[in-house]
Amino acid sequence: MPEPSKVIIRTEKAPKAIGPYSAGVKTDQFIFTAGQLGIIPESGNIIEGGIENETRQALTNIQRILEEAGSSLHWVVKTTVFLSDMNEFARMNAVYAEFFKENPPARSTVQVAALPKNGDVEIEAIALVNR
């Protein structure tokens, strides 16, 4: 049986890690992204404008990590969304739906006490390797 692979995904098109973790990890079958905040890669700051802009930026960051790994949002099978305020669910969900129009992935959404950099939303994804 061949030895499994583990490839660390790095890209300048997504925010740099703010801790001892990788933006993404690619295995033989899956790509796992770290949780992505609404951070603008060029500045390292959370985008302004509220939950919609943060959600859009977080998903764009995920998209860029997946593209660097040779995949795309089309191959996402599971996401987890962390919200600082569950009252923002509908606004987050409307933007999320723009990125996953058909056959959306499975998803869990939870409210958390706080997020890094005082963000409003953090999203992580698991995608299939596009062969």
PDB file of C-alpha atoms in Angstrom:
ATOM      1  CA  MET A   1       0.000   0.000   0.000  1.00  0.00           C
ATOM      2  CA  PRO A   2       1.451   3.440  -0.927  1.00  0.00           C
ATOM      3  CA  GLU A   3       2.357   5.823   1.855  1.00  0.00           C
ATOM      4  CA  PRO A   4      -0.222   8.624   2.320  1.00  0.00           C
ATOM      5  CA  SER A   5       0.756  12.141   1.354  1.00  0.00           C
ATOM      6  CA  LYS A   6       0.480  15.405   3.253  1.00  0.00           C
ATOM      7  CA  VAL A   7       1.238  18.628   1.399  1.00  0.00           C
ATOM      8  CA  ILE A   8       1.166  22.028   3.092  1.00  0.00           C
ATOM      9  CA  ILE A   9      -0.671  24.640   1.017  1.00  0.00           C
ATOM     10  CA  ARG A  10       0.720  28.185   1.039  1.00  0.00           C
ATOM     11  CA  THR A  11      -0.397  31.131  -1.053  1.00  0.00           C
ATOM     12  CA  GLU A  12       0.213  34.870  -1.022  1.00  0.00           C
ATOM     13  CA  LYS A  13      -3.411  35.280  -2.201  1.00  0.00           C
ATOM     14  CA  ALA A  14      -4.802  34.357   1.237  1.00  0.00           C
ATOM     15  CA  PRO A  15      -3.927  35.706   4.694  1.00  0.00           C
ATOM     16  CA  LYS A  16      -0.777  34.516   6.376  1.00  0.00           C
ATOM     17  CA  ALA A  17      -1.304  32.230   9.360  1.00  0.00           C
ATOM     18  CA  ILE A  18      -1.496  34.125  12.654  1.00  0.00           C
ATOM     19  CA  GLY A  19      -0.260  31.143  14.620  1.00  0.00           C
ATOM     20  CA  PRO A  20       1.458  27.768  14.286  1.00  0.00           C
ATOM     21  CA  TYR A  21      -0.829  26.323  11.622  1.00  0.00           C
ATOM     22  CA  SER A  22      -1.067  25.985   7.843  1.00  0.00           C
ATOM     23  CA  ALA A  23      -3.618  27.750   5.646  1.00  0.00           C
ATOM     24  CA  GLY A  24      -4.361  24.413   4.026  1.00  0.00           C
ATOM     25  CA  VAL A  25      -3.305  20.785   4.005  1.00  0.00           C
ATOM     26  CA  LYS A  26      -3.743  18.499   1.007  1.00  0.00           C
ATOM     27  CA  THR A  27      -3.865  14.730   1.386  1.00  0.00           C
ATOM     28  CA  ASP A  28      -4.449  12.050  -1.237  1.00  0.00           C
ATOM     29  CA  GLN A  29      -8.210  12.630  -1.186  1.00  0.00           C
ATOM     30  CA  PHE A  30      -8.981  15.817   0.736  1.00  0.00           C
ATOM     31  CA  ILE A  31      -7.955  19.423   1.212  1.00  0.00           C
ATOM     32  CA  PHE A  32      -8.527  20.883   4.658  1.00  0.00           C
ATOM     33  CA  THR A  33      -8.477  24.647   5.106  1.00  0.00           C
ATOM     34  CA  ALA A  34      -7.763  26.412   8.344  1.00  0.00           C
ATOM     35  CA  GLY A  35     -10.559  28.640   9.574  1.00  0.00           C
ATOM     36  CA  GLN A  36     -10.598  31.800   7.517  1.00  0.00           C
ATOM     37  CA  LEU A  37     -11.624  35.155   8.900  1.00  0.00           C
ATOM     38  CA  GLY A  38     -12.596  38.090   6.730  1.00  0.00           C
ATOM     39  CA  ILE A  39      -8.954  39.161   6.562  1.00  0.00           C
ATOM     40  CA  ILE A  40      -7.667  41.118   3.597  1.00  0.00           C
ATOM     41  CA  PRO A  41      -4.442  39.272   2.605  1.00  0.00           C
ATOM     42  CA  GLU A  42      -2.555  42.425   1.617  1.00  0.00           C
ATOM     43  CA  SER A  43      -3.110  44.268   4.917  1.00  0.00           C
ATOM     44  CA  GLY A  44      -3.710  41.481   7.430  1.00  0.00           C
ATOM     45  CA  ASN A  45      -6.725  43.407   8.714  1.00  0.00           C
ATOM     46  CA  ILE A  46     -10.376  42.382   8.957  1.00  0.00           C
ATOM     47  CA  ILE A  47     -12.369  43.896   6.111  1.00  0.00           C
ATOM     48  CA  GLU A  48     -14.750  46.652   7.173  1.00  0.00           C
ATOM     49  CA  GLY A  49     -18.470  46.711   6.450  1.00  0.00           C
ATOM     50  CA  GLY A  50     -19.964  44.053   8.703  1.00  0.00           C
ATOM     51  CA  ILE A  51     -20.858  40.381   8.486  1.00  0.00           C
ATOM     52  CA  GLU A  52     -21.606  40.345   4.759  1.00  0.00           C
ATOM     53  CA  ASN A  53     -18.198  41.691   3.784  1.00  0.00           C
ATOM     54  CA  GLU A  54     -16.426  39.457   6.307  1.00  0.00           C
ATOM     55  CA  THR A  55     -18.261  36.376   5.004  1.00  0.00           C
ATOM     56  CA  ARG A  56     -17.452  37.248   1.398  1.00  0.00           C
ATOM     57  CA  GLN A  57     -13.769  37.786   2.236  1.00  0.00           C
ATOM     58  CA  ALA A  58     -13.532  34.583   4.303  1.00  0.00           C
ATOM     59  CA  LEU A  59     -15.006  32.527   1.456  1.00  0.00           C
ATOM     60  CA  THR A  60     -12.771  34.261  -1.085  1.00  0.00           C
ATOM     61  CA  ASN A  61      -9.770  33.341   1.082  1.00  0.00           C
ATOM     62  CA  ILE A  62     -10.945  29.712   1.142  1.00  0.00           C
ATOM     63  CA  GLN A  63     -11.433  29.792  -2.625  1.00  0.00           C
ATOM     64  CA  ARG A  64      -7.857  31.028  -3.122  1.00  0.00           C
ATOM     65  CA  ILE A  65      -6.401  28.330  -0.849  1.00  0.00           C
ATOM     66  CA  LEU A  66      -8.336  25.628  -2.708  1.00  0.00           C
ATOM     67  CA  GLU A  67      -7.240  26.999  -6.083  1.00  0.00           C
ATOM     68  CA  GLU A  68      -3.604  26.963  -4.934  1.00  0.00           C
ATOM     69  CA  ALA A  69      -4.127  23.282  -4.067  1.00  0.00           C
ATOM     70  CA  GLY A  70      -5.591  22.598  -7.525  1.00  0.00           C
ATOM     71  CA  SER A  71      -9.218  22.420  -6.417  1.00  0.00           C
ATOM     72  CA  SER A  72     -12.178  24.796  -6.135  1.00  0.00           C
ATOM     73  CA  LEU A  73     -15.308  25.604  -4.157  1.00  0.00           C
ATOM     74  CA  HIS A  74     -17.151  23.141  -6.406  1.00  0.00           C
ATOM     75  CA  TRP A  75     -15.372  20.279  -4.618  1.00  0.00           C
ATOM     76  CA  VAL A  76     -16.153  21.435  -1.051  1.00  0.00           C
ATOM     77  CA  VAL A  77     -17.984  18.676   0.830  1.00  0.00           C
ATOM     78  CA  LYS A  78     -18.186  20.221   4.333  1.00  0.00           C
ATOM     79  CA  THR A  79     -17.877  23.629   5.942  1.00  0.00           C
ATOM     80  CA  THR A  80     -18.045  24.841   9.494  1.00  0.00           C
ATOM     81  CA  VAL A  81     -19.103  28.415  10.172  1.00  0.00           C
ATOM     82  CA  PHE A  82     -18.301  30.106  13.468  1.00  0.00           C
ATOM     83  CA  LEU A  83     -20.312  33.234  14.273  1.00  0.00           C
ATOM     84  CA  SER A  84     -19.734  35.676  17.102  1.00  0.00           C
ATOM     85  CA  ASP A  85     -23.486  36.435  17.034  1.00  0.00           C
ATOM     86  CA  MET A  86     -26.082  33.935  15.805  1.00  0.00           C
ATOM     87  CA  ASN A  87     -28.413  36.888  15.138  1.00  0.00           C
ATOM     88  CA  GLU A  88     -26.205  37.515  12.075  1.00  0.00           C
ATOM     89  CA  PHE A  89     -27.007  34.061  10.635  1.00  0.00           C
ATOM     90  CA  ALA A  90     -29.424  35.241   7.916  1.00  0.00           C
ATOM     91  CA  ARG A  91     -27.036  37.923   6.656  1.00  0.00           C
ATOM     92  CA  MET A  92     -24.092  35.485   6.614  1.00  0.00           C
ATOM     93  CA  ASN A  93     -26.243  32.830   4.955  1.00  0.00           C
ATOM     94  CA  ALA A  94     -27.285  35.157   2.108  1.00  0.00           C
ATOM     95  CA  VAL A  95     -23.649  35.786   1.164  1.00  0.00           C
ATOM     96  CA  TYR A  96     -22.719  32.122   1.687  1.00  0.00           C
ATOM     97  CA  ALA A  97     -25.441  31.173  -0.822  1.00  0.00           C
ATOM     98  CA  GLU A  98     -23.721  33.354  -3.470  1.00  0.00           C
ATOM     99  CA  PHE A  99     -20.671  31.068  -3.294  1.00  0.00           C
ATOM    100  CA  PHE A 100     -22.543  27.737  -3.157  1.00  0.00           C
ATOM    101  CA  LYS A 101     -25.417  28.133  -5.624  1.00  0.00           C
ATOM    102  CA  GLU A 102     -25.878  24.463  -6.572  1.00  0.00           C
ATOM    103  CA  ASN A 103     -25.299  21.290  -4.578  1.00  0.00           C
ATOM    104  CA  PRO A 104     -24.004  23.090  -1.485  1.00  0.00           C
ATOM    105  CA  PRO A 105     -21.742  21.223   0.934  1.00  0.00           C
ATOM    106  CA  ALA A 106     -22.820  19.909   4.311  1.00  0.00           C
ATOM    107  CA  ARG A 107     -22.459  22.637   6.928  1.00  0.00           C
ATOM    108  CA  SER A 108     -22.439  23.231  10.645  1.00  0.00           C
ATOM    109  CA  THR A 109     -22.886  26.716  12.093  1.00  0.00           C
ATOM    110  CA  VAL A 110     -22.176  27.554  15.712  1.00  0.00           C
ATOM    111  CA  GLN A 111     -21.986  30.662  17.836  1.00  0.00           C
ATOM    112  CA  VAL A 112     -18.722  31.192  19.692  1.00  0.00           C
ATOM    113  CA  ALA A 113     -17.746  33.526  22.521  1.00  0.00           C
ATOM    114  CA  ALA A 114     -15.087  35.307  20.451  1.00  0.00           C
ATOM    115  CA  LEU A 115     -13.025  35.026  17.273  1.00  0.00           C
ATOM    116  CA  PRO A 116      -9.431  36.081  16.560  1.00  0.00           C
ATOM    117  CA  LYS A 117      -8.915  39.736  15.648  1.00  0.00           C
ATOM    118  CA  ASN A 118     -12.439  40.389  16.969  1.00  0.00           C
ATOM    119  CA  GLY A 119     -13.923  38.977  13.749  1.00  0.00           C
ATOM    120  CA  ASP A 120     -17.618  38.320  13.262  1.00  0.00           C
ATOM    121  CA  VAL A 121     -17.278  35.105  11.214  1.00  0.00           C
ATOM    122  CA  GLU A 122     -14.743  32.350  10.604  1.00  0.00           C
ATOM    123  CA  ILE A 123     -15.231  29.567   8.066  1.00  0.00           C
ATOM    124  CA  GLU A 124     -13.298  26.335   7.469  1.00  0.00           C
ATOM    125  CA  ALA A 125     -13.745  23.881   4.620  1.00  0.00           C
ATOM    126  CA  ILE A 126     -13.014  20.331   3.562  1.00  0.00           C
ATOM    127  CA  ALA A 127     -12.821  19.712  -0.182  1.00  0.00           C
ATOM    128  CA  LEU A 128     -12.137  16.753  -2.406  1.00  0.00           C
ATOM    129  CA  VAL A 129      -8.917  16.710  -4.358  1.00  0.00           C
ATOM    130  CA  ASN A 130      -9.881  17.397  -7.966  1.00  0.00           C
ATOM    131  CA  ARG A 131      -8.343  14.576  -9.997  1.00  0.00           C
TER     132      ARG A 131
END
